[in-house]
PDB file of C-alpha atoms and ligand atoms in Angstrom:
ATOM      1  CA  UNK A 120       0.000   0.000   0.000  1.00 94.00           C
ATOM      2  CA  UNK A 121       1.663   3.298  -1.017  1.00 96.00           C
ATOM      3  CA  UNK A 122       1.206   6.043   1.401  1.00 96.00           C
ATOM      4  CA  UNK A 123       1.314   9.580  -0.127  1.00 98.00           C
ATOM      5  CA  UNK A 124       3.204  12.559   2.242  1.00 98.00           C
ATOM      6  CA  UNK A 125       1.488  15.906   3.150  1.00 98.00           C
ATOM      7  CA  UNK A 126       3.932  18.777   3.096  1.00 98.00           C
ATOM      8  CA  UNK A 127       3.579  18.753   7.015  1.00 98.00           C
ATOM      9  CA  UNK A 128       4.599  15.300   6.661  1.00 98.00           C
ATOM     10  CA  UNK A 129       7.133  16.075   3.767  1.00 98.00           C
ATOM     11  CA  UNK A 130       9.379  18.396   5.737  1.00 98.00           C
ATOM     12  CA  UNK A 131       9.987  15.980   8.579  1.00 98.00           C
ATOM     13  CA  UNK A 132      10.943  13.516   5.919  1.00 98.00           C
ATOM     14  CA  UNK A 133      13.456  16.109   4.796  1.00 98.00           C
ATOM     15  CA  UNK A 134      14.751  16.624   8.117  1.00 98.00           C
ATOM     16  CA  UNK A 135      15.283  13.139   8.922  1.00 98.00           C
ATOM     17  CA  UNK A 136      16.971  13.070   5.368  1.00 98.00           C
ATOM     18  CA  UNK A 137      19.460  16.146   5.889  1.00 98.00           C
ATOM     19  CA  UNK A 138      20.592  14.626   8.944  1.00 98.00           C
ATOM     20  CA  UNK A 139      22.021  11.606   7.097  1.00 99.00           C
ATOM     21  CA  UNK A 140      23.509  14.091   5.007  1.00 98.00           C
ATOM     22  CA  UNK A 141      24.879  15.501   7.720  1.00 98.00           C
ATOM     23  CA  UNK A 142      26.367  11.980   9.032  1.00 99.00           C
ATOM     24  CA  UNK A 143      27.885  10.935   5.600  1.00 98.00           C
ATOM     25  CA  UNK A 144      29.696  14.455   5.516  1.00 98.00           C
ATOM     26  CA  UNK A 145      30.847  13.466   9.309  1.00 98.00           C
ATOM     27  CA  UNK A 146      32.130  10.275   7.824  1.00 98.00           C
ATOM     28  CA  UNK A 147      33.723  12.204   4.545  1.00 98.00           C
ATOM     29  CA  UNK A 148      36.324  13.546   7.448  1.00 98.00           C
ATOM     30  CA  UNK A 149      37.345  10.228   8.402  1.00 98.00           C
ATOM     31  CA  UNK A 150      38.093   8.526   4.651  1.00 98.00           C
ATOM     32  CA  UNK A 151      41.609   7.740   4.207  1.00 98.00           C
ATOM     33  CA  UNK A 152      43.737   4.640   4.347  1.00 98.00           C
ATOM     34  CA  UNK A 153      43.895   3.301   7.135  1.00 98.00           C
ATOM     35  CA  UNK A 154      40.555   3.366   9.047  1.00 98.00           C
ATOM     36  CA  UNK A 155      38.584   0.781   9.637  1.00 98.00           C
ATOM     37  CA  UNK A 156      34.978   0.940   8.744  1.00 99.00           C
ATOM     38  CA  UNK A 157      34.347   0.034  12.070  1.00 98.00           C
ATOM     39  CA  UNK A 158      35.404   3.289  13.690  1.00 98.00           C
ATOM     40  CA  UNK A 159      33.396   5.117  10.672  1.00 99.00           C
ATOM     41  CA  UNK A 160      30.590   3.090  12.236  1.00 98.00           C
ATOM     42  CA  UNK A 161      31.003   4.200  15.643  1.00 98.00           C
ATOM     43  CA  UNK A 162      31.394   8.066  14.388  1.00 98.00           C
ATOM     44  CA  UNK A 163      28.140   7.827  12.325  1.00 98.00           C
ATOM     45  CA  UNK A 164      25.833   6.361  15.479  1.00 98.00           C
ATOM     46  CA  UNK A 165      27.256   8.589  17.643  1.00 98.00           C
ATOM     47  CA  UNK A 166      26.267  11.876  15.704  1.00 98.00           C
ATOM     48  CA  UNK A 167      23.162  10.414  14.571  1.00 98.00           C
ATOM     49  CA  UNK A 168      22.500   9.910  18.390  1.00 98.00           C
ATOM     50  CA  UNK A 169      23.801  13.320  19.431  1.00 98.00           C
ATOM     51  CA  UNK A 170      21.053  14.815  17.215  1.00 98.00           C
ATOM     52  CA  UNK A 171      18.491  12.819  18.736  1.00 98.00           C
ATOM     53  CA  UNK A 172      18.160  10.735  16.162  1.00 98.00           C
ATOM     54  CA  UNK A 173      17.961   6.587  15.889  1.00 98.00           C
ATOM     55  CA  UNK A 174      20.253   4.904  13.748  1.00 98.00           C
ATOM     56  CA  UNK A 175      17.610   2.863  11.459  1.00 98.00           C
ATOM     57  CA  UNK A 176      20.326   0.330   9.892  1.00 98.00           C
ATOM     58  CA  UNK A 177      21.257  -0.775  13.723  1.00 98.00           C
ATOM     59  CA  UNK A 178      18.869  -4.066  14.617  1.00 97.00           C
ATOM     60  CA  UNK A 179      17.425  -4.089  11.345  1.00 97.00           C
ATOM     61  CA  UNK A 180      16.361  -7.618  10.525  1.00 95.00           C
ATOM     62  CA  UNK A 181      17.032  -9.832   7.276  1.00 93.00           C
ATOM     63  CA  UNK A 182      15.376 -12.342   5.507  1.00 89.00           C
ATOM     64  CA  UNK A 183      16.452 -15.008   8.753  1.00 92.00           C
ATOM     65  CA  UNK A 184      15.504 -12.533  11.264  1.00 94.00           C
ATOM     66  CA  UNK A 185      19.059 -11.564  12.538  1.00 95.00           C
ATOM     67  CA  UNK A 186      19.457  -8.291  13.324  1.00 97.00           C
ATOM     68  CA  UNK A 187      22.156  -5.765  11.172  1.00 98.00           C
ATOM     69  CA  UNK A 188      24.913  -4.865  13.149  1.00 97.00           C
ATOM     70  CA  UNK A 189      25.467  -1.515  12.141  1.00 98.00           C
ATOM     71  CA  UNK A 190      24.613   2.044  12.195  1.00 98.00           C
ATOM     72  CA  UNK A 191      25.960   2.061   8.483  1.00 98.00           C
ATOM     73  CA  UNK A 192      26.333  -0.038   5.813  1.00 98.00           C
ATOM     74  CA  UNK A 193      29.615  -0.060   4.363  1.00 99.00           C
ATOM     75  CA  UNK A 194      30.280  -1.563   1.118  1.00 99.00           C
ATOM     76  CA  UNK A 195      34.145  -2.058   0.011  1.00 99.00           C
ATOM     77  CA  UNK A 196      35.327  -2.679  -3.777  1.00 98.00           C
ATOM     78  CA  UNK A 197      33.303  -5.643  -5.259  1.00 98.00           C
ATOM     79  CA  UNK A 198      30.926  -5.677  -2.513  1.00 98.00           C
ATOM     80  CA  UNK A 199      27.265  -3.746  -3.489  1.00 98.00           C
ATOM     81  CA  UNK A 200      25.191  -3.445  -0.272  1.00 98.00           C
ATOM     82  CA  UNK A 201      24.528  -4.348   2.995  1.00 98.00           C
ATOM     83  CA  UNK A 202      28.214  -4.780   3.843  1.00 98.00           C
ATOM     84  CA  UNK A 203      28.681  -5.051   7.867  1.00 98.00           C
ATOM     85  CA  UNK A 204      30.906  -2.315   9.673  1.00 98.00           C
ATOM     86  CA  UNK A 205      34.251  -3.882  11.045  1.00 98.00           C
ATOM     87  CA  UNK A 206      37.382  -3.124  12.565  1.00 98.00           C
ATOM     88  CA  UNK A 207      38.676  -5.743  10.443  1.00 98.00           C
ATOM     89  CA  UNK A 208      38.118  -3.798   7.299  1.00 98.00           C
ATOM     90  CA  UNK A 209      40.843  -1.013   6.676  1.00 98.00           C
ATOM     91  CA  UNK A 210      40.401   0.918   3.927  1.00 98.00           C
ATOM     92  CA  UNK A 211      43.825   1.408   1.479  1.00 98.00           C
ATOM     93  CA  UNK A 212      44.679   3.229  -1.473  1.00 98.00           C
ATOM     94  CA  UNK A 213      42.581   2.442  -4.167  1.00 98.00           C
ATOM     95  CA  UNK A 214      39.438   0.966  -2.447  1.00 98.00           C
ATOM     96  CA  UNK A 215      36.540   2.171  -3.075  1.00 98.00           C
ATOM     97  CA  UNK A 216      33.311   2.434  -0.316  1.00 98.00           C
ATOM     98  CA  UNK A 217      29.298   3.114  -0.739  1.00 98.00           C
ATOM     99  CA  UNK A 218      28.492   4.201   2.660  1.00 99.00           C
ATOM    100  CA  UNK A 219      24.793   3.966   3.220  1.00 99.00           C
ATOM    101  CA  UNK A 220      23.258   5.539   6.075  1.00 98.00           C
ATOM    102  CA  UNK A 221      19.407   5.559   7.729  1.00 98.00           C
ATOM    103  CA  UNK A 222      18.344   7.817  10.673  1.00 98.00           C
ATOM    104  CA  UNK A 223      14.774   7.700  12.171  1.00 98.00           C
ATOM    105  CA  UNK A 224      13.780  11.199  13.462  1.00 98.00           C
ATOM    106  CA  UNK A 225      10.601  12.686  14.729  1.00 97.00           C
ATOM    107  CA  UNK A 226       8.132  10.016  13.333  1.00 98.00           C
ATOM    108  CA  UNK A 227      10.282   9.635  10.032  1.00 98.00           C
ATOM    109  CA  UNK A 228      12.838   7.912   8.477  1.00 98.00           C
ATOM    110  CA  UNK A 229      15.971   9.240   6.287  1.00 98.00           C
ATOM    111  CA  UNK A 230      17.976   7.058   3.744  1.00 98.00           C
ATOM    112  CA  UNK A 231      21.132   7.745   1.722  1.00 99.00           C
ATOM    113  CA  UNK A 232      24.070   6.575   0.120  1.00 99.00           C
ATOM    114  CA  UNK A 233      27.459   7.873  -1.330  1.00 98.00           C
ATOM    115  CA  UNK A 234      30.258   6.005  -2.822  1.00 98.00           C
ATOM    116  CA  UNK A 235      33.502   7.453  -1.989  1.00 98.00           C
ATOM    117  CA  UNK A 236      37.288   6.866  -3.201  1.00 98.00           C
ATOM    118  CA  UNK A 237      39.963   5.937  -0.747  1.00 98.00           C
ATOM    119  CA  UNK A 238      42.946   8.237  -2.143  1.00 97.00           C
ATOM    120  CA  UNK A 239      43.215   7.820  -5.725  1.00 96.00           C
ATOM    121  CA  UNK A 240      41.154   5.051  -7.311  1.00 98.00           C
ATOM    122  CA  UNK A 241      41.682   3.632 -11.013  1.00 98.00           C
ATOM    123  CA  UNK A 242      40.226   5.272 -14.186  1.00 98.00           C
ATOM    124  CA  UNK A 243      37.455   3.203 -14.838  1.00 98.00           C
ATOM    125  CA  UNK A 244      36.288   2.908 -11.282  1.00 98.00           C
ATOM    126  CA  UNK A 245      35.875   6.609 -11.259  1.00 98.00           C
ATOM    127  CA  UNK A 246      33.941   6.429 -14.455  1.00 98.00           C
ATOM    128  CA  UNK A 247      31.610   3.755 -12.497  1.00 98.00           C
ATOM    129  CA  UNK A 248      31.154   6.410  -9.663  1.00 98.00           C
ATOM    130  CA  UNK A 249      30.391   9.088 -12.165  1.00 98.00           C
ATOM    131  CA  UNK A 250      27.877   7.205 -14.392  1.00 98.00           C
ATOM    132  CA  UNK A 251      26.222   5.637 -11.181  1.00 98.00           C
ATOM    133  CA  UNK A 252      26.006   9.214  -9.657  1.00 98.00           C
ATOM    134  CA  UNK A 253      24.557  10.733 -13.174  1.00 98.00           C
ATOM    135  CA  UNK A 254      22.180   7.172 -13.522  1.00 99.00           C
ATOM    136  CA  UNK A 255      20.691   8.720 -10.114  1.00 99.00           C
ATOM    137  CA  UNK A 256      20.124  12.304 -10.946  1.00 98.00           C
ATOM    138  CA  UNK A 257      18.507  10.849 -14.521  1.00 98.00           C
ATOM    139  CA  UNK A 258      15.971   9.160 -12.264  1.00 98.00           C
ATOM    140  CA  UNK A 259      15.209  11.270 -10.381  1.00 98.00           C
ATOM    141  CA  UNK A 260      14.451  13.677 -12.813  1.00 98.00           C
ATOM    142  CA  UNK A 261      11.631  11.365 -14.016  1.00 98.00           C
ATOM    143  CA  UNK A 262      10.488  11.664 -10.265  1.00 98.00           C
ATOM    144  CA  UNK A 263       7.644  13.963 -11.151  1.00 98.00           C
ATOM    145  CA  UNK A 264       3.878  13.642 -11.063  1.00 98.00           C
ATOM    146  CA  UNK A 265       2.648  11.977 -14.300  1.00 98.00           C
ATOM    147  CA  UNK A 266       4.867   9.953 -15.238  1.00 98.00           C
ATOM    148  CA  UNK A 267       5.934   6.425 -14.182  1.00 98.00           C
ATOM    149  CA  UNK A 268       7.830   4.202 -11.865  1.00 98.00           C
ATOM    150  CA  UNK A 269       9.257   2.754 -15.589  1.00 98.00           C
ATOM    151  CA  UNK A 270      10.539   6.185 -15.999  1.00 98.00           C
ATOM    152  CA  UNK A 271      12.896   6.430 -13.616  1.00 98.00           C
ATOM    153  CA  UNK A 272      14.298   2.910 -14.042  1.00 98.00           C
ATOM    154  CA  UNK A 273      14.334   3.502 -17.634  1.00 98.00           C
ATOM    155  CA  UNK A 274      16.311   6.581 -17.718  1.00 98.00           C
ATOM    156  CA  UNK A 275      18.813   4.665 -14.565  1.00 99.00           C
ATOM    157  CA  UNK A 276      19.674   1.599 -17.329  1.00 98.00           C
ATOM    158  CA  UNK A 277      19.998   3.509 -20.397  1.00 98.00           C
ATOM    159  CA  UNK A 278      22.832   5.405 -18.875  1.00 98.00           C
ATOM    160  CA  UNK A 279      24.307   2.731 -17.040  1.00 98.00           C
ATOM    161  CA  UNK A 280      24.432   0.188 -20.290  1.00 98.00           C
ATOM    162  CA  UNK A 281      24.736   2.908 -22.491  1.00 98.00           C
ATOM    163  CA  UNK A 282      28.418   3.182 -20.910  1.00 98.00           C
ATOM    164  CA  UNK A 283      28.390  -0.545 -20.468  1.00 98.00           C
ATOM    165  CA  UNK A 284      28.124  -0.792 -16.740  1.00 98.00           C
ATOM    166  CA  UNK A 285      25.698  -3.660 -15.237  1.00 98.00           C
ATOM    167  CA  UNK A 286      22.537  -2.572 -13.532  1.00 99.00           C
ATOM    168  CA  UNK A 287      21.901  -5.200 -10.637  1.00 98.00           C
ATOM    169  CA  UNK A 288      18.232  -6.407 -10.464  1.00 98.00           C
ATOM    170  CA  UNK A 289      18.061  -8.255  -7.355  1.00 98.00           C
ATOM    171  CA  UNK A 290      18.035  -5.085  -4.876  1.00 98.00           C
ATOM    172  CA  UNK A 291      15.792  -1.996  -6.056  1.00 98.00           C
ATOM    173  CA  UNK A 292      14.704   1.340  -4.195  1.00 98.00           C
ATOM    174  CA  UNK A 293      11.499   2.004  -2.126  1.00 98.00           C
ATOM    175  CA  UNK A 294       9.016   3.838  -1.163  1.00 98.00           C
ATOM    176  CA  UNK A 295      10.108   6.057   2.500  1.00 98.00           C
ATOM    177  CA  UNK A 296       8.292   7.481   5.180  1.00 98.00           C
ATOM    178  CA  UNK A 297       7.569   6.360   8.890  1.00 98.00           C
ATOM    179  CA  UNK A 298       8.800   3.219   7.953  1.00 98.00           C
ATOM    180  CA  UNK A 299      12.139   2.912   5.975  1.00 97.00           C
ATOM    181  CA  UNK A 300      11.171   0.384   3.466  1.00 97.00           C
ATOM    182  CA  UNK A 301       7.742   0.885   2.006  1.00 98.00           C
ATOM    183  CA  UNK A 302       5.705   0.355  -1.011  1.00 98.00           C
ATOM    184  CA  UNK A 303       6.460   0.955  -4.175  1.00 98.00           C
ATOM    185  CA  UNK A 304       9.612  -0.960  -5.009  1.00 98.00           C
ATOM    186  CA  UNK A 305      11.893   1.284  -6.992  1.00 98.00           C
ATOM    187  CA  UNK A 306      13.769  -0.956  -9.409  1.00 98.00           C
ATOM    188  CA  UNK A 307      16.980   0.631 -11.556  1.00 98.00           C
ATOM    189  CA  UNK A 308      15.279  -1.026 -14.748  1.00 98.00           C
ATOM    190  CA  UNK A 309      12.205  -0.829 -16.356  1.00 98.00           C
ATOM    191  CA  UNK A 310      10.205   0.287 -19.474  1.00 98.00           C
ATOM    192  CA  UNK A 311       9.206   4.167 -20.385  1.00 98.00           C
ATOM    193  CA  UNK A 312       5.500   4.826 -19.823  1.00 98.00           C
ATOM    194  CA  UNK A 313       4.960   1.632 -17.693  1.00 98.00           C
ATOM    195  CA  UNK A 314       4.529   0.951 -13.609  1.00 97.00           C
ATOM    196  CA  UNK A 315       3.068   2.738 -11.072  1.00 97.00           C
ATOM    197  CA  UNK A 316       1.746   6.622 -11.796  1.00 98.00           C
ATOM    198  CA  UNK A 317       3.599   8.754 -10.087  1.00 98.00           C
ATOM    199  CA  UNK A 318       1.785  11.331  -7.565  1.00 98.00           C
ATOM    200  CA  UNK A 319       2.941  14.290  -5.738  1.00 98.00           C
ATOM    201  CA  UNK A 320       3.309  13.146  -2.523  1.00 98.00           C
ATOM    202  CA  UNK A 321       4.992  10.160  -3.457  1.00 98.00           C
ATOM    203  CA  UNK A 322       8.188   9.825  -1.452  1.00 98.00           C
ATOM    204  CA  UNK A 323      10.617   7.045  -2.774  1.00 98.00           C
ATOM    205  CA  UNK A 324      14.762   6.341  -2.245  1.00 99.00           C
ATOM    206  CA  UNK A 325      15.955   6.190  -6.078  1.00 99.00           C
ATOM    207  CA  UNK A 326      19.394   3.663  -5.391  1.00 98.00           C
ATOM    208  CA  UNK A 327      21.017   2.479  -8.016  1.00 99.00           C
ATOM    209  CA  UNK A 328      23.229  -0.183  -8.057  1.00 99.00           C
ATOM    210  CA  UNK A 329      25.671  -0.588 -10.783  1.00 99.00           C
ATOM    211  CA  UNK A 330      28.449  -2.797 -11.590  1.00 98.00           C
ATOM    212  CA  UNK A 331      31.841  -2.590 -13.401  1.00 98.00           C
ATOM    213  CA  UNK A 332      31.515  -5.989 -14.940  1.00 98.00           C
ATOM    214  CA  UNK A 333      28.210  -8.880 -14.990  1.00 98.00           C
ATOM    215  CA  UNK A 334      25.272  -7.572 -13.435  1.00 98.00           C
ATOM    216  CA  UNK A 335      25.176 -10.674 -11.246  1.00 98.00           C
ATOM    217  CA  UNK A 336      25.528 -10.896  -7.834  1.00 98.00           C
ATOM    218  CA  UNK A 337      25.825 -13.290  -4.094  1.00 98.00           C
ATOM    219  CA  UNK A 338      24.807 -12.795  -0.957  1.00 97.00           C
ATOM    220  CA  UNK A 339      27.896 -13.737   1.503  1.00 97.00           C
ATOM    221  CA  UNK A 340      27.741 -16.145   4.054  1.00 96.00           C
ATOM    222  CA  UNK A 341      27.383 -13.248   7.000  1.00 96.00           C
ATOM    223  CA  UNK A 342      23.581 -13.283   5.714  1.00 96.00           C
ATOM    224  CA  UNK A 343      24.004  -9.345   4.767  1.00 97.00           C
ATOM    225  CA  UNK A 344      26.842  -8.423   2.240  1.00 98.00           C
ATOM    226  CA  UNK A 345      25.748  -8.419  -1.256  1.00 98.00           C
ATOM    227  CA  UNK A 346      29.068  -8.874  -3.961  1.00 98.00           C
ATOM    228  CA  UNK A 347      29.469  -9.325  -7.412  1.00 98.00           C
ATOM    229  CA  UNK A 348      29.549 -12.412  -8.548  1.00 98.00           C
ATOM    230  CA  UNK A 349      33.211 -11.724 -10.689  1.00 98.00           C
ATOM    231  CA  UNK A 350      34.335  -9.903  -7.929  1.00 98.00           C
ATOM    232  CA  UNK A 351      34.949  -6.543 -10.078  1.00 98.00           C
ATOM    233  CA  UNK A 352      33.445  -3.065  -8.406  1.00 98.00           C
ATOM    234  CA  UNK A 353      30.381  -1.905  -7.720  1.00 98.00           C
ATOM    235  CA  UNK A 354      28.618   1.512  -6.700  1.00 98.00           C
ATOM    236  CA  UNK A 355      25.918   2.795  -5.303  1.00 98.00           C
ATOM    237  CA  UNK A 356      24.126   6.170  -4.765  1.00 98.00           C
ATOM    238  CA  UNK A 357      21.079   6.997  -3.186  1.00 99.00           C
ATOM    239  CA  UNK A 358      19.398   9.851  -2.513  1.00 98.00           C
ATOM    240  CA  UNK A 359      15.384  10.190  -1.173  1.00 98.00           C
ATOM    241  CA  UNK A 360      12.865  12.305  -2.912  1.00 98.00           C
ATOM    242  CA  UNK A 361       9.231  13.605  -2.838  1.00 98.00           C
ATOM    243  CA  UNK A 362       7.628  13.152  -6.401  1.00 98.00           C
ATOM    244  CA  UNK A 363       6.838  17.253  -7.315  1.00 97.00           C
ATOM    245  CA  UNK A 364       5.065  18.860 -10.236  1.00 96.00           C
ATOM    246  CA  UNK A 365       7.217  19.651 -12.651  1.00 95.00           C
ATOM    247  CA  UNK A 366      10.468  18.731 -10.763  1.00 97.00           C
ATOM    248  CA  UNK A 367      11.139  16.061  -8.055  1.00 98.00           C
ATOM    249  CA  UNK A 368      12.334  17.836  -4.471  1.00 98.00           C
ATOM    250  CA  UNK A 369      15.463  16.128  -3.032  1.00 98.00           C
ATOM    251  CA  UNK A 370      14.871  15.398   0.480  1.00 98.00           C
ATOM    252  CA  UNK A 371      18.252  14.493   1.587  1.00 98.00           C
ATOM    253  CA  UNK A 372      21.474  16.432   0.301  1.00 98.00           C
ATOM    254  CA  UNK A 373      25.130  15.735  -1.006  1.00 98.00           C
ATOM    255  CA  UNK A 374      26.054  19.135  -0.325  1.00 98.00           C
ATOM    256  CA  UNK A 375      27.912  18.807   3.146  1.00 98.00           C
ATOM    257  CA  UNK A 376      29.896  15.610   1.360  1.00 98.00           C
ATOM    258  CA  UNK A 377      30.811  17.651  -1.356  1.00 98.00           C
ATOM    259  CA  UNK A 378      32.279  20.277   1.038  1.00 98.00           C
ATOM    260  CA  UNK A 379      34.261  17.921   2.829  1.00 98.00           C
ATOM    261  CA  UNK A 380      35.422  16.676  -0.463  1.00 98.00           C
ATOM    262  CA  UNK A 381      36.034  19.933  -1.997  1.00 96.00           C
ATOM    263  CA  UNK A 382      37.900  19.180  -5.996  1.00 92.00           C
ATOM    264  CA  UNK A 383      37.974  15.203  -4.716  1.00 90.00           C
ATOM    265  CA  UNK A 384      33.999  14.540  -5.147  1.00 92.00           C
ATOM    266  CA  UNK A 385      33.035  12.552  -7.951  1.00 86.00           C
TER     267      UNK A 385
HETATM  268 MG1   MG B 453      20.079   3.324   1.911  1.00 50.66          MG
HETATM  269 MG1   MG B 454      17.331   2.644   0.605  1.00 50.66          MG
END
């Protein structure tokens, strides 16, 4: 059952949504060889909590029931999503990471994601980053009232495969509100003109999931981490958004990343 927002209920969505923006940029700081994603973990819950927030990633159950870990999920090099915070995983030169981040605020919840380089990565994987960052803003310019949930994961594929990245099929986006995951699912595929009608008040997280080689992909044993199946990278931005006349209205932000990146962002 999708769930449209007032504007009441709009701007606590956004608020809830800036604050992961907030959180990511906190986490920006931290990115450099050497740090584990662990203690990016514990920085993350501990600002979310300072601002009164709740972490939404921490206790979150899977398919089995066991509850996620994290505050973050933190996704190295071939793996997608869902990757588990540890302070076994130190980031070096040349990794790549999707950090994806949820905070539950005030009645609402906030979701986003952001791929980041760990010092200087290889060519191509920057050229992954870019397209998967570009795939997102395509889609969510077909976030606007009229047209369709094909649309959006129309416009995601035809730029991914257009530069010959895979779009993974397995893991779409959602619909977001007092819950984090609700209806409709959000795939990163689909057909111009076709799916659900899109309605202002309509508040989905548009995540695409690309791939530098096959599309396919394996859950780990840990019953969390999604990887390529080839083992070659993959990225992942997300952003949340209220469907708009005219022009979708991005409820969380990049902006304080992209400060803390300054000329490094993507
Ligand atoms: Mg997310
Ligand atoms: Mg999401």
């Amino acid at each position: 059952m999708i769930f449209l927002k007032t504007e009441d209920e709009i701007e606590l969505l956004r608020e809830a949504n800036l604050l992961v923006g907030k959180t990511l940029a906190e986490v920006a700081k931290l990115i450099q060889p050497g740090i584990t994603t662990g203690e990016l973990d514990r920085v993350a819950e501990e600002f979310i909590r300072d601002h009164g927030a709740i972490p939404t990633f921490k206790g979150y159950p899977n398919q089995d029931g066991d509850p996620f870990p994290g505050s973050l999920c933190t996704s190295v090099n071939e793996q997608v999503v869902h990757g588990i915070p540890s302070d076994k995983v130190v980031l070096k030169e040349g990794d790549i990471v999707s950090v994806d981040c949820g905070t539950y605020i005030n009645g609402f919840c906030g979701d986003s994601a952001y791929t980041f380089c760990v010092g200087e990565v290889a060519q191509d994987v920057k050229k992954l980053l870019k397209t998967t960052k570009e795939a997102l803003y395509l889609g969510i310019e077909n976030a606007v009232q009229g047209k369709r949930l094909g649309d959006i994961g129309f416009a995601i594929q035809q730029h991914c495969e257009s530069n010959s990245f895979g779009v993974v099929r397995e893991f779409v986006g959602h619909g977001i509100g007092k819950e984090m995951h609700e209806d409709p699912q959000v795939p990163n595929y689909g057909k111009r003109g076709y799916g659900t009608l899109l309605k202002r008040g309509l508040c989905i997280a548009i995540e695409p999931m690309i791939t530098l080689g096959s599309r396919h992909i394996i859950m780990e044993n840990d019953g969390w981490t999604v990887r390529t199946k080839d083992h070659k990278y993959a990225a992942h931005f997300e952003h949340s958004v209220a469907v708009n006349a005219g022009k979708a209205d991005i409820l969380s932000s990049f902006k304080f990343i992209e400060e803390v990146l300054g000329d490094k962002a993507i």
